[in-house]
Every structure is written in structure tokens, then in C-alpha cells.
PDB file of C-alpha atoms in Angstrom:
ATOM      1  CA  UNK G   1     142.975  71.146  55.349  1.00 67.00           C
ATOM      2  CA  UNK G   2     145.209  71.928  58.266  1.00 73.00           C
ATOM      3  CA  UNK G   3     142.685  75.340  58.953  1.00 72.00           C
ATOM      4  CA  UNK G   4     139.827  72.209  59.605  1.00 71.00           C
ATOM      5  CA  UNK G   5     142.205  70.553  62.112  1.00 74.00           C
ATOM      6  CA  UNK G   6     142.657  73.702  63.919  1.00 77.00           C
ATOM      7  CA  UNK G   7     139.396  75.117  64.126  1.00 74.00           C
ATOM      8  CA  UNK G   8     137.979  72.274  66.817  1.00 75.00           C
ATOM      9  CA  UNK G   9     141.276  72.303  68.732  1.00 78.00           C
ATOM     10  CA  UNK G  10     141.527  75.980  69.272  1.00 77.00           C
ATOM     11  CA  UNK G  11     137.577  76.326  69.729  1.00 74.00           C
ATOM     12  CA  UNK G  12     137.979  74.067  72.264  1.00 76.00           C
ATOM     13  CA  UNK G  13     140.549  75.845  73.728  1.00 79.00           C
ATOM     14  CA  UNK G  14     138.557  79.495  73.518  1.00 76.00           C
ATOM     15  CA  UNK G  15     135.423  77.473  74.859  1.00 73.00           C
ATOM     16  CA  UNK G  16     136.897  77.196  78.078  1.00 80.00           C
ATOM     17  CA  UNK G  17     137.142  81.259  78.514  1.00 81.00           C
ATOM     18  CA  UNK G  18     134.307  83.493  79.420  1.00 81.00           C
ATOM     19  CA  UNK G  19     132.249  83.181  75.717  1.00 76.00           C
ATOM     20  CA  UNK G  20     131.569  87.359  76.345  1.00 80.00           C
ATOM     21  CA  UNK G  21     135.267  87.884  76.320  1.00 82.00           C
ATOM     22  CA  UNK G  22     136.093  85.540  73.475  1.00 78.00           C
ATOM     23  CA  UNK G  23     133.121  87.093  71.383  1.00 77.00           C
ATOM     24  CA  UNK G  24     134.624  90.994  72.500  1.00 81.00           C
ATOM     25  CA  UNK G  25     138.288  89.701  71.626  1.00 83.00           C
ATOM     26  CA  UNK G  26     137.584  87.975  67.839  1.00 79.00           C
ATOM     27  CA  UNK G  27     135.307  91.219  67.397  1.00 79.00           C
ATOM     28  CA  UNK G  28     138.436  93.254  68.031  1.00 84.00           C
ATOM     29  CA  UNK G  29     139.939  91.352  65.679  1.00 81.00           C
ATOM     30  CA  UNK G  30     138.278  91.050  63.210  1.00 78.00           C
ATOM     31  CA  UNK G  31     137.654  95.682  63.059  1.00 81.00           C
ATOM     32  CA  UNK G  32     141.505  95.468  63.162  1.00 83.00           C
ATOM     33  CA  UNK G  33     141.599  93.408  59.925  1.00 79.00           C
ATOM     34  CA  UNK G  34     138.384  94.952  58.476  1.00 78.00           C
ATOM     35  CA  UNK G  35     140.397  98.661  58.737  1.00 83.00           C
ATOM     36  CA  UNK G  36     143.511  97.194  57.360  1.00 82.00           C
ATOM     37  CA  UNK G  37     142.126  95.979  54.664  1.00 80.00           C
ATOM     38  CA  UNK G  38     141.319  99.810  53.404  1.00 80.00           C
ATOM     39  CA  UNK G  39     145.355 100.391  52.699  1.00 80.00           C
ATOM     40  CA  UNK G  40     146.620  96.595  52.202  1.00 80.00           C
ATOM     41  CA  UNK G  41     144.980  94.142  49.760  1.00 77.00           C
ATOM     42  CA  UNK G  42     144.242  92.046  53.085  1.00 75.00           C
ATOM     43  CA  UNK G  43     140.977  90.189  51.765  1.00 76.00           C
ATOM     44  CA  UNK G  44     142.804  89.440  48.183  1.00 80.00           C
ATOM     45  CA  UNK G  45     145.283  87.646  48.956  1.00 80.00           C
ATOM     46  CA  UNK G  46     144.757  84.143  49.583  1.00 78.00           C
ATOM     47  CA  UNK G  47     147.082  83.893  52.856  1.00 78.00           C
ATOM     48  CA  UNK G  48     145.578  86.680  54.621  1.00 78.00           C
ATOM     49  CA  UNK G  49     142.345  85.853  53.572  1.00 79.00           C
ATOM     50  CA  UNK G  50     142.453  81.993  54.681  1.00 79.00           C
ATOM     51  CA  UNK G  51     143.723  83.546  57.839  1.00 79.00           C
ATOM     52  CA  UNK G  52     140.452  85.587  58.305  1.00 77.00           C
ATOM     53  CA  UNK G  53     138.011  83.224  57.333  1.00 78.00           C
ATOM     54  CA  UNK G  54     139.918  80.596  59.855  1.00 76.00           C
ATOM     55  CA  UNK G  55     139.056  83.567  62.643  1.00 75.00           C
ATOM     56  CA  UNK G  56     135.543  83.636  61.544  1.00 72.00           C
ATOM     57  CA  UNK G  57     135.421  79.897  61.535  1.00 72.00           C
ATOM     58  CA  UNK G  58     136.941  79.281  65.292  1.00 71.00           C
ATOM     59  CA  UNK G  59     134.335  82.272  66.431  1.00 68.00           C
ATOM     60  CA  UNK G  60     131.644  80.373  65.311  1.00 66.00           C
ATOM     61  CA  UNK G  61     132.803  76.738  66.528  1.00 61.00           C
ATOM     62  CA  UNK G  62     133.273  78.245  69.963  1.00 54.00           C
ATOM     63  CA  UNK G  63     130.137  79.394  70.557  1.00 55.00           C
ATOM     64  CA  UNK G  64     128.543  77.160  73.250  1.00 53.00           C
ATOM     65  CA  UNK G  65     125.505  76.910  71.503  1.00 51.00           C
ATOM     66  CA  UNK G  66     127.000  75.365  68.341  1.00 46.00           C
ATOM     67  CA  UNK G  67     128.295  72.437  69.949  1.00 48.00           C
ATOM     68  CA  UNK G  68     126.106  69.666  69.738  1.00 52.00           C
ATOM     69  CA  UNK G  69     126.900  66.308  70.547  1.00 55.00           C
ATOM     70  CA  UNK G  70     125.195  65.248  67.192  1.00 57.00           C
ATOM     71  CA  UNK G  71     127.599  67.192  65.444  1.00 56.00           C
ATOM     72  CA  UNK G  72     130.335  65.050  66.067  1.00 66.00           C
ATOM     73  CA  UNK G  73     129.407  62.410  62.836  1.00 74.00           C
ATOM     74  CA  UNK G  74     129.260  65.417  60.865  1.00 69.00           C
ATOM     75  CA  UNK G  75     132.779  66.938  62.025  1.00 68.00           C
ATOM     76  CA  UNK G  76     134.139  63.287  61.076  1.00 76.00           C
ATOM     77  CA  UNK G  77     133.188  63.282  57.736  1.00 80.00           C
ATOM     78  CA  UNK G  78     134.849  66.623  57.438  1.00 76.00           C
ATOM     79  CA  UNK G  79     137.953  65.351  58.974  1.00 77.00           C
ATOM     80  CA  UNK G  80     138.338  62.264  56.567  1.00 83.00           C
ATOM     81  CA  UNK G  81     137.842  65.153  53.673  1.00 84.00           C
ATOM     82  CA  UNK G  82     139.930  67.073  55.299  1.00 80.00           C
ATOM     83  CA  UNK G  83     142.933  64.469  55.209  1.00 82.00           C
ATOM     84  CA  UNK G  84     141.836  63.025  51.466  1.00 86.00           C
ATOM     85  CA  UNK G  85     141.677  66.435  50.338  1.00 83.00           C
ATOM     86  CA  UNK G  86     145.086  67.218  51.881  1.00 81.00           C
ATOM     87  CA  UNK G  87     146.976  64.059  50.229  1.00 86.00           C
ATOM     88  CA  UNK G  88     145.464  65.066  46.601  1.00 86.00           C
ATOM     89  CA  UNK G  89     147.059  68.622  47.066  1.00 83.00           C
ATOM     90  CA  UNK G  90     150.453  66.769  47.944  1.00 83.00           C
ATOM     91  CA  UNK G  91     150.414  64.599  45.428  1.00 85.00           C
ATOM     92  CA  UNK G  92     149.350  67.323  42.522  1.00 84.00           C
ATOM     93  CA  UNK G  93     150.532  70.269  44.497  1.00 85.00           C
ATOM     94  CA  UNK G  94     153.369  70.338  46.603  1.00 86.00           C
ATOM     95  CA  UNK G  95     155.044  67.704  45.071  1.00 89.00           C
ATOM     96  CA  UNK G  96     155.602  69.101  41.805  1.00 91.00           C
ATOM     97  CA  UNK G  97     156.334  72.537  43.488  1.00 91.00           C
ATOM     98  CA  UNK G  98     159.469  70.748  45.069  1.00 92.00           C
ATOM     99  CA  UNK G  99     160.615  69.332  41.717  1.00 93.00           C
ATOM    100  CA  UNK G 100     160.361  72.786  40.421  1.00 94.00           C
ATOM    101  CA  UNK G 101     162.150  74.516  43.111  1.00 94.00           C
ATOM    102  CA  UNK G 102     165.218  71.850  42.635  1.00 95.00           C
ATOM    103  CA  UNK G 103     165.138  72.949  39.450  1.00 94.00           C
ATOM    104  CA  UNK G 104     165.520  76.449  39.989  1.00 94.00           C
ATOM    105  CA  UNK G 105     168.224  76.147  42.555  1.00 94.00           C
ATOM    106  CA  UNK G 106     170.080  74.360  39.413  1.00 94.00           C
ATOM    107  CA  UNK G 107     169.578  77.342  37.204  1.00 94.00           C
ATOM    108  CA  UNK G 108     170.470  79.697  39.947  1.00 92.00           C
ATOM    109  CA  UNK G 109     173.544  77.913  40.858  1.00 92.00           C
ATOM    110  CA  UNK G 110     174.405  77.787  36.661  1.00 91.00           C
ATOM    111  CA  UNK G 111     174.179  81.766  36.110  1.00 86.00           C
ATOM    112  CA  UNK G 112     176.098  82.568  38.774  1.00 78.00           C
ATOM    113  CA  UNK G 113     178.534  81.990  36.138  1.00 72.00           C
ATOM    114  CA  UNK G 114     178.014  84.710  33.243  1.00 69.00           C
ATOM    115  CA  UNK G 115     179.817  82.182  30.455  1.00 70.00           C
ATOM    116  CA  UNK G 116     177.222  81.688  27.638  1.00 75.00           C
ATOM    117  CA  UNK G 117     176.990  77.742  27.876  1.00 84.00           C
ATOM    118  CA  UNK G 118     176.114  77.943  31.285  1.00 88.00           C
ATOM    119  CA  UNK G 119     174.113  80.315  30.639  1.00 90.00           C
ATOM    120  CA  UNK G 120     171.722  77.840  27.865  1.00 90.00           C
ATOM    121  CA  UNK G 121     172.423  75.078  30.459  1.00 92.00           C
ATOM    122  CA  UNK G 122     170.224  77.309  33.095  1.00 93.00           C
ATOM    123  CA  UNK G 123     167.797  78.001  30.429  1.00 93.00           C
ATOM    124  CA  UNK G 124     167.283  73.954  30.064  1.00 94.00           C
ATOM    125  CA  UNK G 125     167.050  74.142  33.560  1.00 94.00           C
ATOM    126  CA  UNK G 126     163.966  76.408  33.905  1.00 95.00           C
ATOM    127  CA  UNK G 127     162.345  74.522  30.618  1.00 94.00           C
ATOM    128  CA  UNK G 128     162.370  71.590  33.384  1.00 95.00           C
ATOM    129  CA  UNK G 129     161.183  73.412  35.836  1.00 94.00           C
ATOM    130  CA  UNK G 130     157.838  74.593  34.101  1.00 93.00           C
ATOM    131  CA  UNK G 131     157.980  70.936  32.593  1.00 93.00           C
ATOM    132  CA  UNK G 132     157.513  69.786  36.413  1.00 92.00           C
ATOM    133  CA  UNK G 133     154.342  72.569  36.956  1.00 91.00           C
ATOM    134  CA  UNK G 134     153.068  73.664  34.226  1.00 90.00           C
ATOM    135  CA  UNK G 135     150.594  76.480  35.747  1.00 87.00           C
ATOM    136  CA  UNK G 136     153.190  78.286  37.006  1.00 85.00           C
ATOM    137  CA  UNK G 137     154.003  81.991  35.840  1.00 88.00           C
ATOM    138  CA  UNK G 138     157.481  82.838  35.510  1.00 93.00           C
ATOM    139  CA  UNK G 139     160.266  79.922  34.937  1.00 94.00           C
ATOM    140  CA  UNK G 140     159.931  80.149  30.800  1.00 94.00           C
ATOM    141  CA  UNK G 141     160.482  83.868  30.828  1.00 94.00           C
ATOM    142  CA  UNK G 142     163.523  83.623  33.157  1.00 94.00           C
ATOM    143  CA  UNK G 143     164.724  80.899  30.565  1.00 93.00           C
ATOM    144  CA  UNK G 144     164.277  83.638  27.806  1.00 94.00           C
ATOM    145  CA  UNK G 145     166.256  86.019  30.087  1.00 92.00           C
ATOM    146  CA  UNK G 146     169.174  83.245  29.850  1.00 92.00           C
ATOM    147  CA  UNK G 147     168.428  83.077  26.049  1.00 92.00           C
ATOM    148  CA  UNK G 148     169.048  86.662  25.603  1.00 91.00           C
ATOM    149  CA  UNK G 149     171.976  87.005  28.214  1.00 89.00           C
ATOM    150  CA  UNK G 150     174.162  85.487  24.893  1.00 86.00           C
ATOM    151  CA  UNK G 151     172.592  86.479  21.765  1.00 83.00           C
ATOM    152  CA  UNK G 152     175.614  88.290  21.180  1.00 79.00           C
ATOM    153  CA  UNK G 153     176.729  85.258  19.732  1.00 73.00           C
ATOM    154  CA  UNK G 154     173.774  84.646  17.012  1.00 80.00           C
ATOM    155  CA  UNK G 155     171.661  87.494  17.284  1.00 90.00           C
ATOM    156  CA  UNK G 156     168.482  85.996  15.278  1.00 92.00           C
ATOM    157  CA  UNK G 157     168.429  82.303  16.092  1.00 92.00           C
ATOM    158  CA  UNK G 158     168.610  83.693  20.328  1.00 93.00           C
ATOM    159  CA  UNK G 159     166.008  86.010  20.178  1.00 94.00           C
ATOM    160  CA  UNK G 160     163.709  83.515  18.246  1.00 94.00           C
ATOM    161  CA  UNK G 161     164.070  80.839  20.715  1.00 94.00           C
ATOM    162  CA  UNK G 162     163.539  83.793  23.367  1.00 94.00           C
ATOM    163  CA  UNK G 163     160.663  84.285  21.472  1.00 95.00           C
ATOM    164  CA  UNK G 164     159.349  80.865  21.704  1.00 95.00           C
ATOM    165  CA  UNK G 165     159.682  80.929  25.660  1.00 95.00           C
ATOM    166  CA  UNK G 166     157.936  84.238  26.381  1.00 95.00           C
ATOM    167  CA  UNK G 167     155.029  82.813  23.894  1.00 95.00           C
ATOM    168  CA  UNK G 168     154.729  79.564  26.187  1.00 93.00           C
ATOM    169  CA  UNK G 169     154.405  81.516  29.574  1.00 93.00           C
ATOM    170  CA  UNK G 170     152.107  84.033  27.912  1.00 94.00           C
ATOM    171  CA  UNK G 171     149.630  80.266  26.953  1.00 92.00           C
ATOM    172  CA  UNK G 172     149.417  80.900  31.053  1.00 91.00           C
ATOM    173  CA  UNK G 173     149.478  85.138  31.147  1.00 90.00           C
ATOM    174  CA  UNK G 174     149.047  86.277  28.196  1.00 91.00           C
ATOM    175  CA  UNK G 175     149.350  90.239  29.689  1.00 88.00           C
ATOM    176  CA  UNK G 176     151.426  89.514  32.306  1.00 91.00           C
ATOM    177  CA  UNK G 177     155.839  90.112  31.821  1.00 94.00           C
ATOM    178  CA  UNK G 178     156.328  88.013  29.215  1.00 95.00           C
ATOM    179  CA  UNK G 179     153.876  90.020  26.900  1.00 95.00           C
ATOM    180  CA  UNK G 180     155.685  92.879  28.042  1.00 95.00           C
ATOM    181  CA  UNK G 181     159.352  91.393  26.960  1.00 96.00           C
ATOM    182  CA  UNK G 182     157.677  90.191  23.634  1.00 96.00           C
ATOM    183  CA  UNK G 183     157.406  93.233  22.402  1.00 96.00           C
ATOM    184  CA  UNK G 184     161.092  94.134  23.244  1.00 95.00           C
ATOM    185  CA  UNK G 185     162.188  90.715  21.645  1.00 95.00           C
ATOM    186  CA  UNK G 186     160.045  91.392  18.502  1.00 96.00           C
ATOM    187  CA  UNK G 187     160.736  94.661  17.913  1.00 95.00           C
ATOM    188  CA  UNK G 188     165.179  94.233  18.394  1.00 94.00           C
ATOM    189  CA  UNK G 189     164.382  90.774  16.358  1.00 94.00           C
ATOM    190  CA  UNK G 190     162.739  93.211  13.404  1.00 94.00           C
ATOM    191  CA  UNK G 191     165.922  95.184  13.573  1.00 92.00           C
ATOM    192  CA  UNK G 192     168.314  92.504  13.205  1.00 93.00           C
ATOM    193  CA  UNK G 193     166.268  90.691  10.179  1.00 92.00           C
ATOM    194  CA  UNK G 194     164.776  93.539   8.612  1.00 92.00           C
ATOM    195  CA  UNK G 195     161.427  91.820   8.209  1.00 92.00           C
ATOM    196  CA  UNK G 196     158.419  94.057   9.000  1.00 93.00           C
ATOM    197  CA  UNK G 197     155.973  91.632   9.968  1.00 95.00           C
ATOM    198  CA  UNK G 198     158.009  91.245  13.603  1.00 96.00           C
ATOM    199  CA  UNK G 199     157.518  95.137  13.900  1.00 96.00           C
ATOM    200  CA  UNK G 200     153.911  94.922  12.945  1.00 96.00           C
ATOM    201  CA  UNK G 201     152.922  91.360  15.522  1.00 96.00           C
ATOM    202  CA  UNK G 202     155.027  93.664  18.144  1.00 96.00           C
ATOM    203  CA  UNK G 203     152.384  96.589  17.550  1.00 97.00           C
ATOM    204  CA  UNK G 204     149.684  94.368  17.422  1.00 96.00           C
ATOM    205  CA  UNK G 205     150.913  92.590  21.327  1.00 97.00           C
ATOM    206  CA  UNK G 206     151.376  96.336  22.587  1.00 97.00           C
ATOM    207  CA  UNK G 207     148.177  97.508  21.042  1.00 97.00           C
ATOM    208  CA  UNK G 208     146.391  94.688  23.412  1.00 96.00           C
ATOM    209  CA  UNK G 209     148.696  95.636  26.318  1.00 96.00           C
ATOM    210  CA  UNK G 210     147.045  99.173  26.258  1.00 96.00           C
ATOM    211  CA  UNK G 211     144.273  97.828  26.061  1.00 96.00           C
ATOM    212  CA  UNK G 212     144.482  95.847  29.094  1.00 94.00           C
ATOM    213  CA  UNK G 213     145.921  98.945  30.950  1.00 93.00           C
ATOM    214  CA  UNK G 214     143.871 102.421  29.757  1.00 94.00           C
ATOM    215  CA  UNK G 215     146.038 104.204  31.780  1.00 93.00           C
ATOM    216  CA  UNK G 216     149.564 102.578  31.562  1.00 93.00           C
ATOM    217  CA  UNK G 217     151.735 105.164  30.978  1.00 95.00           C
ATOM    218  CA  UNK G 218     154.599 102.554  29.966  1.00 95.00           C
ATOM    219  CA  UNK G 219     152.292 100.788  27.475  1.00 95.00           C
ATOM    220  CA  UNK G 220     151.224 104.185  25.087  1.00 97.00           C
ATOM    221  CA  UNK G 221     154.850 104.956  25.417  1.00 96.00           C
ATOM    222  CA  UNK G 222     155.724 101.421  23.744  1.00 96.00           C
ATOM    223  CA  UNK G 223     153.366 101.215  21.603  1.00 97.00           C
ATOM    224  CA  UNK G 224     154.392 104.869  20.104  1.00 96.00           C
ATOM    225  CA  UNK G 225     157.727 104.084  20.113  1.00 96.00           C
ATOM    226  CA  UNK G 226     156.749 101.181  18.113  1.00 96.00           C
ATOM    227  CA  UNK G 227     154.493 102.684  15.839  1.00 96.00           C
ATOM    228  CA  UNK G 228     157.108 105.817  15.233  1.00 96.00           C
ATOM    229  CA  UNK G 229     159.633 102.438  13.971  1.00 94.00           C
ATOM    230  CA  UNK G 230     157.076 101.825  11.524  1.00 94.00           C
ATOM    231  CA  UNK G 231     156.988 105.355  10.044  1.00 94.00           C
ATOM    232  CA  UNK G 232     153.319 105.535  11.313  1.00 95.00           C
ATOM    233  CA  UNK G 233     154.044 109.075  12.699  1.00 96.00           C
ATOM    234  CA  UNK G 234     150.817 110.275  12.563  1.00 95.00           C
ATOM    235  CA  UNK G 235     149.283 106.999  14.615  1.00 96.00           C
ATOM    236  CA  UNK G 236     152.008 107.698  16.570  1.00 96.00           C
ATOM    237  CA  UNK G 237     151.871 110.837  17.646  1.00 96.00           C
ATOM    238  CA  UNK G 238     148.288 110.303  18.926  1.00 96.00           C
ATOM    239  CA  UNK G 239     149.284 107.734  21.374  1.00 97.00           C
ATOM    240  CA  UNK G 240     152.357 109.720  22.690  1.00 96.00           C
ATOM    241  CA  UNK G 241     149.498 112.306  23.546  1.00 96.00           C
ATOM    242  CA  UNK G 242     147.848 110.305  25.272  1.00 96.00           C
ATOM    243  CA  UNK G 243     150.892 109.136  27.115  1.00 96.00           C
ATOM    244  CA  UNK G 244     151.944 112.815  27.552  1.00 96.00           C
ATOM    245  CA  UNK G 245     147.729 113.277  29.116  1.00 96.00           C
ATOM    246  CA  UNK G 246     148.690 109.983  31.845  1.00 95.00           C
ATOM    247  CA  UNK G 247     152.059 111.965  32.593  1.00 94.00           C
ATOM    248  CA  UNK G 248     149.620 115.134  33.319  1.00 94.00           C
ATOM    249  CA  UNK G 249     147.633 113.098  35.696  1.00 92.00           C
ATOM    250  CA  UNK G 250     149.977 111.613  37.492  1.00 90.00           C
ATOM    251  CA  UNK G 251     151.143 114.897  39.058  1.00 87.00           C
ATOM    252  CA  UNK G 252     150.623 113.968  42.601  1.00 87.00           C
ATOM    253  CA  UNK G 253     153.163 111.174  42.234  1.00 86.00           C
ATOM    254  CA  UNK G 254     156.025 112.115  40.515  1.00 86.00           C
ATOM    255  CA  UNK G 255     158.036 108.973  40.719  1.00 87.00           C
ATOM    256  CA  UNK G 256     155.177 107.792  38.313  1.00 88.00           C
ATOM    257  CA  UNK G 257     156.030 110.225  35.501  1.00 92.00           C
ATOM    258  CA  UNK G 258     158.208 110.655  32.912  1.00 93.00           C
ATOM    259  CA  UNK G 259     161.557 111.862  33.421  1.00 93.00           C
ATOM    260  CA  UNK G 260     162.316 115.364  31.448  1.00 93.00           C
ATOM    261  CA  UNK G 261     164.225 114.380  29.116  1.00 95.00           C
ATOM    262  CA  UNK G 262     161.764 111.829  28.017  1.00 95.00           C
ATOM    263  CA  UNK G 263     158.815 113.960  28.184  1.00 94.00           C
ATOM    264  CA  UNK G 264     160.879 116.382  25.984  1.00 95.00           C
ATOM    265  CA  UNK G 265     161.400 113.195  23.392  1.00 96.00           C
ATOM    266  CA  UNK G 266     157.798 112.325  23.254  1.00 96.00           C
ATOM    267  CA  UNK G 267     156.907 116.130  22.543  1.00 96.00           C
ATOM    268  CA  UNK G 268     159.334 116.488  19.750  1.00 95.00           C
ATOM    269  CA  UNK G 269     157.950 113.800  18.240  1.00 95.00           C
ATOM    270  CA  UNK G 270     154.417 114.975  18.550  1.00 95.00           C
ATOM    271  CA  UNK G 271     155.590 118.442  17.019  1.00 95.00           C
ATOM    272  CA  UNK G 272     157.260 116.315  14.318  1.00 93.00           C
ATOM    273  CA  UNK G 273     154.421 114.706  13.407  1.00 90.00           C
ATOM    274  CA  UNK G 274     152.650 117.703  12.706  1.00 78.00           C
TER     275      UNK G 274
END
């Protein structure tokens, strides 16, 4: 909405320039953006992207040919959608983004304080703030982090209600983090219960997490860590191949392989297997 208000003030402003200049200058531009989009994600990402289209916009409007007295009615009705469109987005937008900000500063200001009850206080906290938008990714695992911060204190019961957060945020992303922390949270909650079927719905959320990522090198090693907890060596053993095959390929950039000694752990397991 505010791009609409700006596009007839600054075309008015360019119209009053030499139009071959103005056309040379947004052409200029618009190479310059074109070439940075090969290294950045330019064109992706909705701020640079609204930014581009808004130049491609205000090129057009300030072309004299373009302006037409009998355009005017027309650039009225886009105004008045302009400004309706604008007050729906603060009413279902930016308002609720401001009650779930508040409601983050509370949590932050809570766990600056390690103590446990502060701790579930900040979790609360972070329940709210999803509560206030719920399409937002991230507050419900943060709560989970809170969760876990003092499991300490009742293992089982704290990593179940963990649970329960990372499943709500993954309703919204459901192979984003919180998939990714699932599995961790399933797999130390089959440890401390001793029931299997935790183990096996961990394996099942990794095996979709590979899935999702082919060549994630963290995912195969999860999910054959996982399967190697569940005495499946032989499954297990495949996948850390496959992991050990990513590490291969991903030569060029060691920061994205695996350290030695954890190349040397999947390999002993592989030779274990058989």
C-alpha cells in the first residue's frame, strides 16, 4: 500500500528530468539488481523483491506517454484500495505482530534468569505469543526450548510437554526446526521410558526429513544414529553410507563435512555391520 502512494509522487518527481536520462538511470538499475541477483536470493525475498517491482512500477508511471489525464479516476480507485487494503493488514497484520512481540520481550526478560520457574513462566509466555499469531514459525519451539532447559527435574512429563510444542509449530512447518528437535526429544524421551514406539515415530519423522533433504548430510546421519538405537544395524549401516557418499561430495567445502572423528564413528559402524 505505501509502494502505491509512492509510485505517483516520485514519478512525478522523475517526470520533471530529461525522460532519456531517467530511462538510462532505472536501466542501470535495474542490470545492477538483475547481476546481484546471481549470488544473493535478491528476487526471493519479499523485501528486495517489492523493492524491484516498485522500480519497475515508477519507470513505467514516469513515462510521459503514460500519463493521461483520464487516468486520474482510475489512479483513485487504486488509492481508496490502496488505504482499505492497508487498514485490513493493520488490523489482521501488524496488530497481532505487536501483541506477539510484547510477548516475547516478556519471555526474554523471564530467561534471563536460568531458575526453572521462570523458566515455565517464559514458556507460558511464548504459548501467548503464538496464541496472538498463530501463522507464525518459531515462538512454540522456543517454548519447548524453556521446557527442556528444566527437565532435570521430571525428565518424562518435560520432554512430553516439549513434545507437544514442537508438534504444534510443526501444524505450521512440519520440516522446518521443530521436526528437527522432535526427533532429539523422541529419541532422549525413548531412553528415559524405555518404550520403543518413541524410537520407532522418531525414525519414522527423520525418515521424512531425508526425504525432504536427499542430500542432508545431518539428516542420514540422524536417521542412522537412530536406526543403529533400534538394533537395525544393517538398515543402518546403509544410510551411514550414504551419509559417508554426501561427506565425499562435499570436498570443496570442508566446513560442510564431517569432522574425523565422526567420519571414523560412522565407518566403524558400517564395518560393524558387516
Amino acid at each position: 500500500a505505501a509502494f502505491v502512494l509512492l509510485v505517483p509522487l516520485l514519478a512525478g518527481v522523475l517526470g520533471t528530468f530529461d525522460p532519456r536520462a531517467t530511462s538510462r538511470a532505472l536501466a542501470a538499475a535495474a542490470i545492477t539488481v538483475l547481476v546481484h541477483a546471481q549470488v544473493e536470493m535478491t528476487m526471493t525475498r519479499p523485501g528486495p523483491a517489492a523493492w524491484s517491482w516498485f522500480v519497475l512500477a515508477v519507470a513505467g508511471a514516469a513515462a510521459p506517454t503514460l500519463v493521461r489525464p483520464r487516468a486520474r479516476p482510475v489512479a483513485a480507485v487504486a488509492l481508496a484500495v490502496a488505504l482499505a487494503a492497508t487498514i485490513w493488514i493493520a488490523a489482521r497484520g501488524v496488530v497481532p505482530a505487536w501483541r506477539q512481540e510484547a510477548r516475547l520481550r516478556e519471555a526474554a526478560a523471564l530467561v534471563a534468569d536460568p531458575a526453572g520457574p521462570r523458566r515455565l513462566a517464559a514458556a507460558d509466555r511464548l504459548r501467548k505469543a503464538h496464541a496472538a499469531m498463530p501463522t507464525a514459525v518459531g515462538p512454540r519451539r522456543w517454548a519447548a526450548e524453556q521446557v527442556l532447559a528444566v527437565r532435570a527435574e521430571s525428565p518424562a512429563a518435560y520432554l512430553r510437554e516439549a513434545l507437544a510444542e514442537l508438534r504444534a509449530e510443526m501444524q505450521i512447518a512440519p520440516r522446518g526446526a521443530a521436526a528437527t528437535m522432535a526427533v532429539s526429544v523422541l529419541r532422549e524421551l525413548a531412553a528415559v521410558t524405555g518404550e520403543t514406539r518413541h524410537l520407532d515415530e522418531a525414525i519414522t519423522l527423520a525418515e521424512e526429513l531425508v526425504a525432504a533433504d536427499p542430500q542432508g548430510l545431518s539428516a542420514h546421519r540422524r536417521l542412522g544414529d537412530l536406526l543403529w538405537d533400534a538394533e537395525r544395524h544393517a538398515d543402518a549401516a546403509a544410510v551411514y553410507r550414504r551419509a559417508l557418499e554426501i561427506d565425499d561430495d562435499s570436498a570443496f567445502d570442508p566446513l560442510k563435512q564431517l569432522s574425523a572423528g565422526e567420519r571414523s564413528r560412522l565407518e566403524s559402524r558400517v564395518a560393524d555391520a558387516g
